[in-house]
N, CA, C and O atoms as a GROMACS GRO file, in nm:
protein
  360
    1UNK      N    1  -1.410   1.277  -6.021
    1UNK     CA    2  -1.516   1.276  -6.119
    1UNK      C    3  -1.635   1.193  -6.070
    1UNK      O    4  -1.744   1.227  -6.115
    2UNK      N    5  -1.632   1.095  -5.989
    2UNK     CA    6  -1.736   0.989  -5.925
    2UNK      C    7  -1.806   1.093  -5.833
    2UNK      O    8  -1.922   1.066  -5.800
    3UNK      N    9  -1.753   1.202  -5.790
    3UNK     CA   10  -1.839   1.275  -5.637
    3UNK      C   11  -1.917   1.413  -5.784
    3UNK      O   12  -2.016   1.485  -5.774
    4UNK      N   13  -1.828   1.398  -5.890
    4UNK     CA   14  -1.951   1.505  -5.919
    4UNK      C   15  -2.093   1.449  -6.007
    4UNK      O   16  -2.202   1.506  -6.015
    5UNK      N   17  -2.052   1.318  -6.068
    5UNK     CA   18  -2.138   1.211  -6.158
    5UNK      C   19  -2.263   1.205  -5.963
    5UNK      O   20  -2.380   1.239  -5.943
    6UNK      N   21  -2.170   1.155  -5.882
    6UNK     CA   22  -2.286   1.156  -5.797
    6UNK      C   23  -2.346   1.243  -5.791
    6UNK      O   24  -2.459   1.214  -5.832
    7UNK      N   25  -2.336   1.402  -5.745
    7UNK     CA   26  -2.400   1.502  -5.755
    7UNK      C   27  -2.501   1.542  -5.831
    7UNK      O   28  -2.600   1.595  -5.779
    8UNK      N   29  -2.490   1.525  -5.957
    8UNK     CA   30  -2.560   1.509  -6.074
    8UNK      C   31  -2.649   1.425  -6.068
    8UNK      O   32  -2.766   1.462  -6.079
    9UNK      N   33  -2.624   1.318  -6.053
    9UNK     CA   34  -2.742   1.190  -6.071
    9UNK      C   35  -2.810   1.202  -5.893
    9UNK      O   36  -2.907   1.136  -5.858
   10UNK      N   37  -2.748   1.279  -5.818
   10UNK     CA   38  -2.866   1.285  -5.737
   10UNK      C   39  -2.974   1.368  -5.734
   10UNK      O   40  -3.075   1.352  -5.666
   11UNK      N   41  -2.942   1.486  -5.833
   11UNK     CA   42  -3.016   1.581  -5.846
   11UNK      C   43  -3.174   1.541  -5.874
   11UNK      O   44  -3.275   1.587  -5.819
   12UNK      N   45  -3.158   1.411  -6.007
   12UNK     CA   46  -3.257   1.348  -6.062
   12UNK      C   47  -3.309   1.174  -5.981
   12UNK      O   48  -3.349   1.065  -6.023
   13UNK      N   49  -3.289   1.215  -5.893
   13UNK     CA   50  -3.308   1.063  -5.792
   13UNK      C   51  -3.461   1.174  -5.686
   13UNK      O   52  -3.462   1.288  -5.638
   14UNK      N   53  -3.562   1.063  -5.693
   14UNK     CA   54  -3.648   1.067  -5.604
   14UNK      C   55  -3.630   1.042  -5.451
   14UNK      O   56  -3.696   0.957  -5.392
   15UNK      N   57  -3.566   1.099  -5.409
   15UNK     CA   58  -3.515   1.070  -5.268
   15UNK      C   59  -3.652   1.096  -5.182
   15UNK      O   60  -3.710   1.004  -5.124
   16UNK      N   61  -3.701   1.242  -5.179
   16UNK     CA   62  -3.742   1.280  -5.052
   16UNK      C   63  -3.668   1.390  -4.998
   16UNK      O   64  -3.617   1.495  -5.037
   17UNK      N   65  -3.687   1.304  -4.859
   17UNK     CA   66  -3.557   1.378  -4.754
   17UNK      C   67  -3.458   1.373  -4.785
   17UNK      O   68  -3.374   1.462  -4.797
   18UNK      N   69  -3.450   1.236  -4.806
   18UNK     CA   70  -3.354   1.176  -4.820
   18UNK      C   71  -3.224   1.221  -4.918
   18UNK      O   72  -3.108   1.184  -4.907
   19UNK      N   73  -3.274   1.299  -5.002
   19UNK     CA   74  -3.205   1.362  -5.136
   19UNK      C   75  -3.113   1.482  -5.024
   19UNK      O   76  -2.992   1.481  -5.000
   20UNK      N   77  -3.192   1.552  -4.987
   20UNK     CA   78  -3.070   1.648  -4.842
   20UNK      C   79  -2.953   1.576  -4.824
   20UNK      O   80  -2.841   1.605  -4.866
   21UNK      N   81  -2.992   1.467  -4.749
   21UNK     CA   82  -2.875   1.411  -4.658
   21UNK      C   83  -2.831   1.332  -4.748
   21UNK      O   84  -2.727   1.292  -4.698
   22UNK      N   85  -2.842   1.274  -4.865
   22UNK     CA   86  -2.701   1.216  -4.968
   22UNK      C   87  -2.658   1.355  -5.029
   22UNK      O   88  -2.537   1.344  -5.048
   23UNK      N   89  -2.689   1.453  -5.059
   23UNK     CA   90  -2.646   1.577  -5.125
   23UNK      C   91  -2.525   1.678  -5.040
   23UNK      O   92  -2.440   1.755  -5.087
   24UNK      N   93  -2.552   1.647  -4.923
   24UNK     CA   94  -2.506   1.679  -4.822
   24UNK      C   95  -2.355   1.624  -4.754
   24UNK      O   96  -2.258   1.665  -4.690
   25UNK      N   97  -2.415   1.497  -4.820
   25UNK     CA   98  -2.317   1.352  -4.771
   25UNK      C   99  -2.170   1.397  -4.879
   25UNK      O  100  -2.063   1.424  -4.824
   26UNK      N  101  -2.180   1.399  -5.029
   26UNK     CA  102  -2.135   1.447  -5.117
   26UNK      C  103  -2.077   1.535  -5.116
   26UNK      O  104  -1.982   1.550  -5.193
   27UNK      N  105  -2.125   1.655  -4.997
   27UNK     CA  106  -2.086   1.783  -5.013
   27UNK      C  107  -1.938   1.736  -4.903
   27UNK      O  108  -1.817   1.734  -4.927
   28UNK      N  109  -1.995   1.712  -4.812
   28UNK     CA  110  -1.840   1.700  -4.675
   28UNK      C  111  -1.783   1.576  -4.781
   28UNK      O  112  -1.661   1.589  -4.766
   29UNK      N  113  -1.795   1.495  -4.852
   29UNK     CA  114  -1.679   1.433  -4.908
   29UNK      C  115  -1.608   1.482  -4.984
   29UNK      O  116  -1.493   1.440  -4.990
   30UNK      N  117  -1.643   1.572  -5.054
   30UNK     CA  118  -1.582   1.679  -5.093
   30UNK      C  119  -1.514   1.765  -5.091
   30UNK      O  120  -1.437   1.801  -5.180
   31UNK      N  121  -1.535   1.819  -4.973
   31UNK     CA  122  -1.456   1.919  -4.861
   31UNK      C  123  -1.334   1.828  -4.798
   31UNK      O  124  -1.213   1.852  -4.793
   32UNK      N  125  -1.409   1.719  -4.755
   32UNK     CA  126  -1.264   1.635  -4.735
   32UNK      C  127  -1.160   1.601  -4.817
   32UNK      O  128  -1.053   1.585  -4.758
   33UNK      N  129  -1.158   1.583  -4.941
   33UNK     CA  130  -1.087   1.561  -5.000
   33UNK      C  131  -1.029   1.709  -5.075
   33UNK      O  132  -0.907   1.722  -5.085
   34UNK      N  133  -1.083   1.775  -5.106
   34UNK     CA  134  -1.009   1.935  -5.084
   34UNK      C  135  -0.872   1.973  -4.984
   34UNK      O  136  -0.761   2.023  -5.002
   35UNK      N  137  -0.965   1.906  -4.846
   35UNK     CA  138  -0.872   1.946  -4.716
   35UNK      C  139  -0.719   1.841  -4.741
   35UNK      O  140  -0.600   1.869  -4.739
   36UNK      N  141  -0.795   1.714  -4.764
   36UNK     CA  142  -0.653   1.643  -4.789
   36UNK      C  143  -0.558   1.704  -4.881
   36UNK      O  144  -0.459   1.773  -4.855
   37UNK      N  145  -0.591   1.677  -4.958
   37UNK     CA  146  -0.501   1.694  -5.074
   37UNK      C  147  -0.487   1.829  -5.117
   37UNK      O  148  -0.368   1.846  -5.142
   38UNK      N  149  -0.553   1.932  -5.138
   38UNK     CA  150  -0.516   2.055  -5.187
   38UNK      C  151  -0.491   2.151  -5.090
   38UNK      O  152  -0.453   2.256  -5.142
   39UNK      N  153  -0.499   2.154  -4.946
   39UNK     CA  154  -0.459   2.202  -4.824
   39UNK      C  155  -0.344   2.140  -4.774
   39UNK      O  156  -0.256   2.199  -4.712
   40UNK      N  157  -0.348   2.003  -4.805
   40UNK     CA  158  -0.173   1.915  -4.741
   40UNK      C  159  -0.204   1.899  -4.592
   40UNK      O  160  -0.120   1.919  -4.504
   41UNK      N  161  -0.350   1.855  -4.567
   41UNK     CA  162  -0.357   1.816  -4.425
   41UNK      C  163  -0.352   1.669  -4.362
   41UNK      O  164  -0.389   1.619  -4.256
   42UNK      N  165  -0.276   1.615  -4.497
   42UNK     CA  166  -0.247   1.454  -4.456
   42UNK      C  167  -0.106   1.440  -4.350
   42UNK      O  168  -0.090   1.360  -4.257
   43UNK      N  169  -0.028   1.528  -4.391
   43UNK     CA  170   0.100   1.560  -4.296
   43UNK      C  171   0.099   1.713  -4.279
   43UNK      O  172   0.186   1.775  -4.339
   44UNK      N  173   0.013   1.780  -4.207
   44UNK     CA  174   0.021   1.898  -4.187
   44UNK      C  175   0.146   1.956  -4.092
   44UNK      O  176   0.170   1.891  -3.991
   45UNK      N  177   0.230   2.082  -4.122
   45UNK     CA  178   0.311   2.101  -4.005
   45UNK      C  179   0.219   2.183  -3.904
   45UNK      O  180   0.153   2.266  -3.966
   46UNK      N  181   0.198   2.185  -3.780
   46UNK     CA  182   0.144   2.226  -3.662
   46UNK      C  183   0.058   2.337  -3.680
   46UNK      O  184  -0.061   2.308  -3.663
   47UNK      N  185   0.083   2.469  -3.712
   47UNK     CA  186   0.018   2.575  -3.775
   47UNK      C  187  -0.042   2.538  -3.855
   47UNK      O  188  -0.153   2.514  -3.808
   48UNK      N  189  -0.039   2.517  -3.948
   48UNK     CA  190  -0.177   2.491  -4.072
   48UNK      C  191  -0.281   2.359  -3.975
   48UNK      O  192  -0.402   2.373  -3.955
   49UNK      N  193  -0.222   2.270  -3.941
   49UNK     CA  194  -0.342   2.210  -3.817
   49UNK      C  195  -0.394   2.295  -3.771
   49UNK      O  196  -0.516   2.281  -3.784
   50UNK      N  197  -0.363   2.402  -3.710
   50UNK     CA  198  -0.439   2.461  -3.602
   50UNK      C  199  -0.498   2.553  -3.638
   50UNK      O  200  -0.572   2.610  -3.558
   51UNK      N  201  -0.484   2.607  -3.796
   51UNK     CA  202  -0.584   2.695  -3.836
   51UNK      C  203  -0.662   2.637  -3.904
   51UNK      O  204  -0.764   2.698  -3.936
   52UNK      N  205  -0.639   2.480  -3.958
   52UNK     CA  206  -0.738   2.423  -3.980
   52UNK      C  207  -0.836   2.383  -3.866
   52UNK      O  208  -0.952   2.383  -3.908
   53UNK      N  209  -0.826   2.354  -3.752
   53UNK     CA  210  -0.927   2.341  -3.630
   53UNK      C  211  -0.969   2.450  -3.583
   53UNK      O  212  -1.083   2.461  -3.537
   54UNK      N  213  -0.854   2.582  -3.588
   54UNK     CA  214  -0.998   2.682  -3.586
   54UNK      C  215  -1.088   2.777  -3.666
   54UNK      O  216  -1.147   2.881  -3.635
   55UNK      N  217  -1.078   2.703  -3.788
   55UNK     CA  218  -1.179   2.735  -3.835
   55UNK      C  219  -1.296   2.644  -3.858
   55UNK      O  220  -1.398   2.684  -3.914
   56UNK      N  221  -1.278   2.503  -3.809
   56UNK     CA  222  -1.363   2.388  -3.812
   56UNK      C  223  -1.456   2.458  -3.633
   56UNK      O  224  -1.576   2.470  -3.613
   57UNK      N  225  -1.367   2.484  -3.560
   57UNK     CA  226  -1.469   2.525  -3.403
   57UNK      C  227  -1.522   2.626  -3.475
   57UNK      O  228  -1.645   2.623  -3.462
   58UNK      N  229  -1.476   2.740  -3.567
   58UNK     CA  230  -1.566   2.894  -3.550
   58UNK      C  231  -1.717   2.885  -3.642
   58UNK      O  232  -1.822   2.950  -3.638
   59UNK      N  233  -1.670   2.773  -3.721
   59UNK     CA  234  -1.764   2.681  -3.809
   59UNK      C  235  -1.866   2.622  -3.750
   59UNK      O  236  -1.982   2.651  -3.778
   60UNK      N  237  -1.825   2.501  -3.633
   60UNK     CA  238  -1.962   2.467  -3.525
   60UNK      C  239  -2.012   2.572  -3.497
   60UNK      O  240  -2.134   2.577  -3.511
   61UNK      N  241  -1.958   2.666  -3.458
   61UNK     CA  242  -2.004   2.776  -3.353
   61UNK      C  243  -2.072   2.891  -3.393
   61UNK      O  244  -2.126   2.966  -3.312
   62UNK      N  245  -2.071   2.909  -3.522
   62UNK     CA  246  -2.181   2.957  -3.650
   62UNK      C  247  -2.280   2.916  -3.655
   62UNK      O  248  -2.378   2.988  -3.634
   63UNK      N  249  -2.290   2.789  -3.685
   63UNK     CA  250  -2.392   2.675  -3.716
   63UNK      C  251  -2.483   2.654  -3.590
   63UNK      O  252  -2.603   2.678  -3.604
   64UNK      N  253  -2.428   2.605  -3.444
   64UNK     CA  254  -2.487   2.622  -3.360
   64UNK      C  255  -2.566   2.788  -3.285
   64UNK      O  256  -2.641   2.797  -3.188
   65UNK      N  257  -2.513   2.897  -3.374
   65UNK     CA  258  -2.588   3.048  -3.332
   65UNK      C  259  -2.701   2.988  -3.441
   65UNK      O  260  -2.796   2.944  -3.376
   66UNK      N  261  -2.716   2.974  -3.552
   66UNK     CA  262  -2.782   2.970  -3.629
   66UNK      C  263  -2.878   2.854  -3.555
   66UNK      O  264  -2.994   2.890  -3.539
   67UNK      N  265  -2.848   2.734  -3.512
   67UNK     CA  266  -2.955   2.637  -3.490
   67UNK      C  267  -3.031   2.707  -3.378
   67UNK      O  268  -3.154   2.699  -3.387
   68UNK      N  269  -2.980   2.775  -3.273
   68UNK     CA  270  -3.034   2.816  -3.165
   68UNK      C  271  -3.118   2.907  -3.161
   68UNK      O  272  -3.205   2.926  -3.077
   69UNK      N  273  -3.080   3.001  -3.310
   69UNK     CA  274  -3.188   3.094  -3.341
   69UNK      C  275  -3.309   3.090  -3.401
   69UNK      O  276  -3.394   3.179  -3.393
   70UNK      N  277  -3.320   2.953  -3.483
   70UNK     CA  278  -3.409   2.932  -3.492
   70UNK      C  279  -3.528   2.827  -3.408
   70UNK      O  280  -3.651   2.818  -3.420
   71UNK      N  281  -3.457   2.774  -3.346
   71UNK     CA  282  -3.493   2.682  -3.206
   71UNK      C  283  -3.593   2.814  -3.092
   71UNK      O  284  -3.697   2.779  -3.037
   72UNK      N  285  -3.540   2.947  -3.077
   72UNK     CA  286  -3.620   3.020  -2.966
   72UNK      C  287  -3.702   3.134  -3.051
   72UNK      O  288  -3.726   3.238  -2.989
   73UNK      N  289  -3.752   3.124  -3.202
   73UNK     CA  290  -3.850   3.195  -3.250
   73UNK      C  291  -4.000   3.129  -3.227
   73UNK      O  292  -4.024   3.008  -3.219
   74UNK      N  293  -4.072   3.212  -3.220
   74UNK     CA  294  -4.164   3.164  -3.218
   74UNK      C  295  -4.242   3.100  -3.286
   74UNK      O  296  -4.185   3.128  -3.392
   75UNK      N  297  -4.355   3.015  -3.331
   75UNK     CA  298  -4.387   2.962  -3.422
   75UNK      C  299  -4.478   3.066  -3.513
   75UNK      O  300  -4.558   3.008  -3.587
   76UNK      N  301  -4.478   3.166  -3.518
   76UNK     CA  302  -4.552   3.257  -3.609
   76UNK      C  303  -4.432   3.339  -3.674
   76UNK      O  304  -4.458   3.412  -3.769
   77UNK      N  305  -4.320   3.331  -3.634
   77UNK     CA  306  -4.194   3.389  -3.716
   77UNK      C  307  -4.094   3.337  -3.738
   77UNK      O  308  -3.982   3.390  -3.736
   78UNK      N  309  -4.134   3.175  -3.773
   78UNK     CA  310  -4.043   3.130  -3.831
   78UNK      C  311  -4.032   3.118  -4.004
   78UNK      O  312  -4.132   3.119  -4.076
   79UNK      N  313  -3.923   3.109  -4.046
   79UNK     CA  314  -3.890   3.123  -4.190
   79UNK      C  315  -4.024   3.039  -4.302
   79UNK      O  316  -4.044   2.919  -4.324
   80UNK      N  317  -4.072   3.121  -4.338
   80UNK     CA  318  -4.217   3.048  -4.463
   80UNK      C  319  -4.289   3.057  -4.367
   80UNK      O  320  -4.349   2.950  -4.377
   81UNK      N  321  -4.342   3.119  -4.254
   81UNK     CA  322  -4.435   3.110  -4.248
   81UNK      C  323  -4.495   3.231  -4.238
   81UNK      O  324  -4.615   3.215  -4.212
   82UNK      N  325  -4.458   3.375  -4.250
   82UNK     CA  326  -4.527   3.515  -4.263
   82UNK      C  327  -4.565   3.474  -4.374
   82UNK      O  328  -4.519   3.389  -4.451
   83UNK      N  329  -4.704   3.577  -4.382
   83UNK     CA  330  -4.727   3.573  -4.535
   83UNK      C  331  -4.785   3.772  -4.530
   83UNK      O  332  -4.851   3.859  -4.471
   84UNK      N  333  -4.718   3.748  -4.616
   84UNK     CA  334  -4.750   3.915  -4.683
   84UNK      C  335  -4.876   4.006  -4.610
   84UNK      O  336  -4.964   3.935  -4.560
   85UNK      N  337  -4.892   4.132  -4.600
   85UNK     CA  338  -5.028   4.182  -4.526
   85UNK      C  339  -5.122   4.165  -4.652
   85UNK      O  340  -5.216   4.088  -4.631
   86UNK      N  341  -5.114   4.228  -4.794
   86UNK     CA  342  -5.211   4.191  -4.890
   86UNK      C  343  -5.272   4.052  -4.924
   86UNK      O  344  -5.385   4.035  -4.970
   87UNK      N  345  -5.178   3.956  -4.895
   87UNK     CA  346  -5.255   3.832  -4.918
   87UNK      C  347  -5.325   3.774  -4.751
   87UNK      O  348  -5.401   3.678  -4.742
   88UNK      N  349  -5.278   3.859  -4.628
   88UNK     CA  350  -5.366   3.772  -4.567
   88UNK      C  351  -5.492   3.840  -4.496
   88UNK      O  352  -5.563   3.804  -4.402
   89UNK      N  353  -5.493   3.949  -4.577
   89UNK     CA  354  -5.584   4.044  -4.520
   89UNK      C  355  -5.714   4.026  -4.644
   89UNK      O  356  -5.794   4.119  -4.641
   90UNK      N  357  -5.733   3.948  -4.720
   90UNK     CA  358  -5.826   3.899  -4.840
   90UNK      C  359  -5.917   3.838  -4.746
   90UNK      O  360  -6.017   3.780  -4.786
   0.00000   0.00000   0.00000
């Protein structure tokens, strides 16, 4: 109940950036404690470890296609910055 009261009251906190990365922070504590306790990865037997790690690598390895793709666009096609032909043809 404390990780969702946080959630909540960060919604209405003036962070900034900063509001991402505690929202964020919240989110993997979350997930962790999922994994513990409602997965049983505090004493896992061997198999459920190992499909828990691979889906934690296929997970980086998502995340890193995704960072990389937006890392080699160019700066005229990256995300927000097209703007429509009717509005920029005014």
């Amino acid at each position: 109940m404390a990780l969702l009261a946080a959630t909540v009251a960060t919604a209405y906190l003036p962070l900034g950036g900063g509001n991402l990365v505690l929202s964020l922070g919240i989110a993997v504590a979350k997930a962790a404690l999922v994994a513990v306790i409602f997965m049983q990865l505090r004493r896992p037997n061997p198999l459920l470890r190992l499909a828990a790690a691979a889906a934690l690598v296929f997970l980086t390895f998502l995340f890193s296609l995704i960072y990389a793709d937006v890392l080699t666009r160019a700066p005229s096609t990256q995300p927000g910055t097209v703007m429509p032909r009717s509005i920029a043809d005014r």
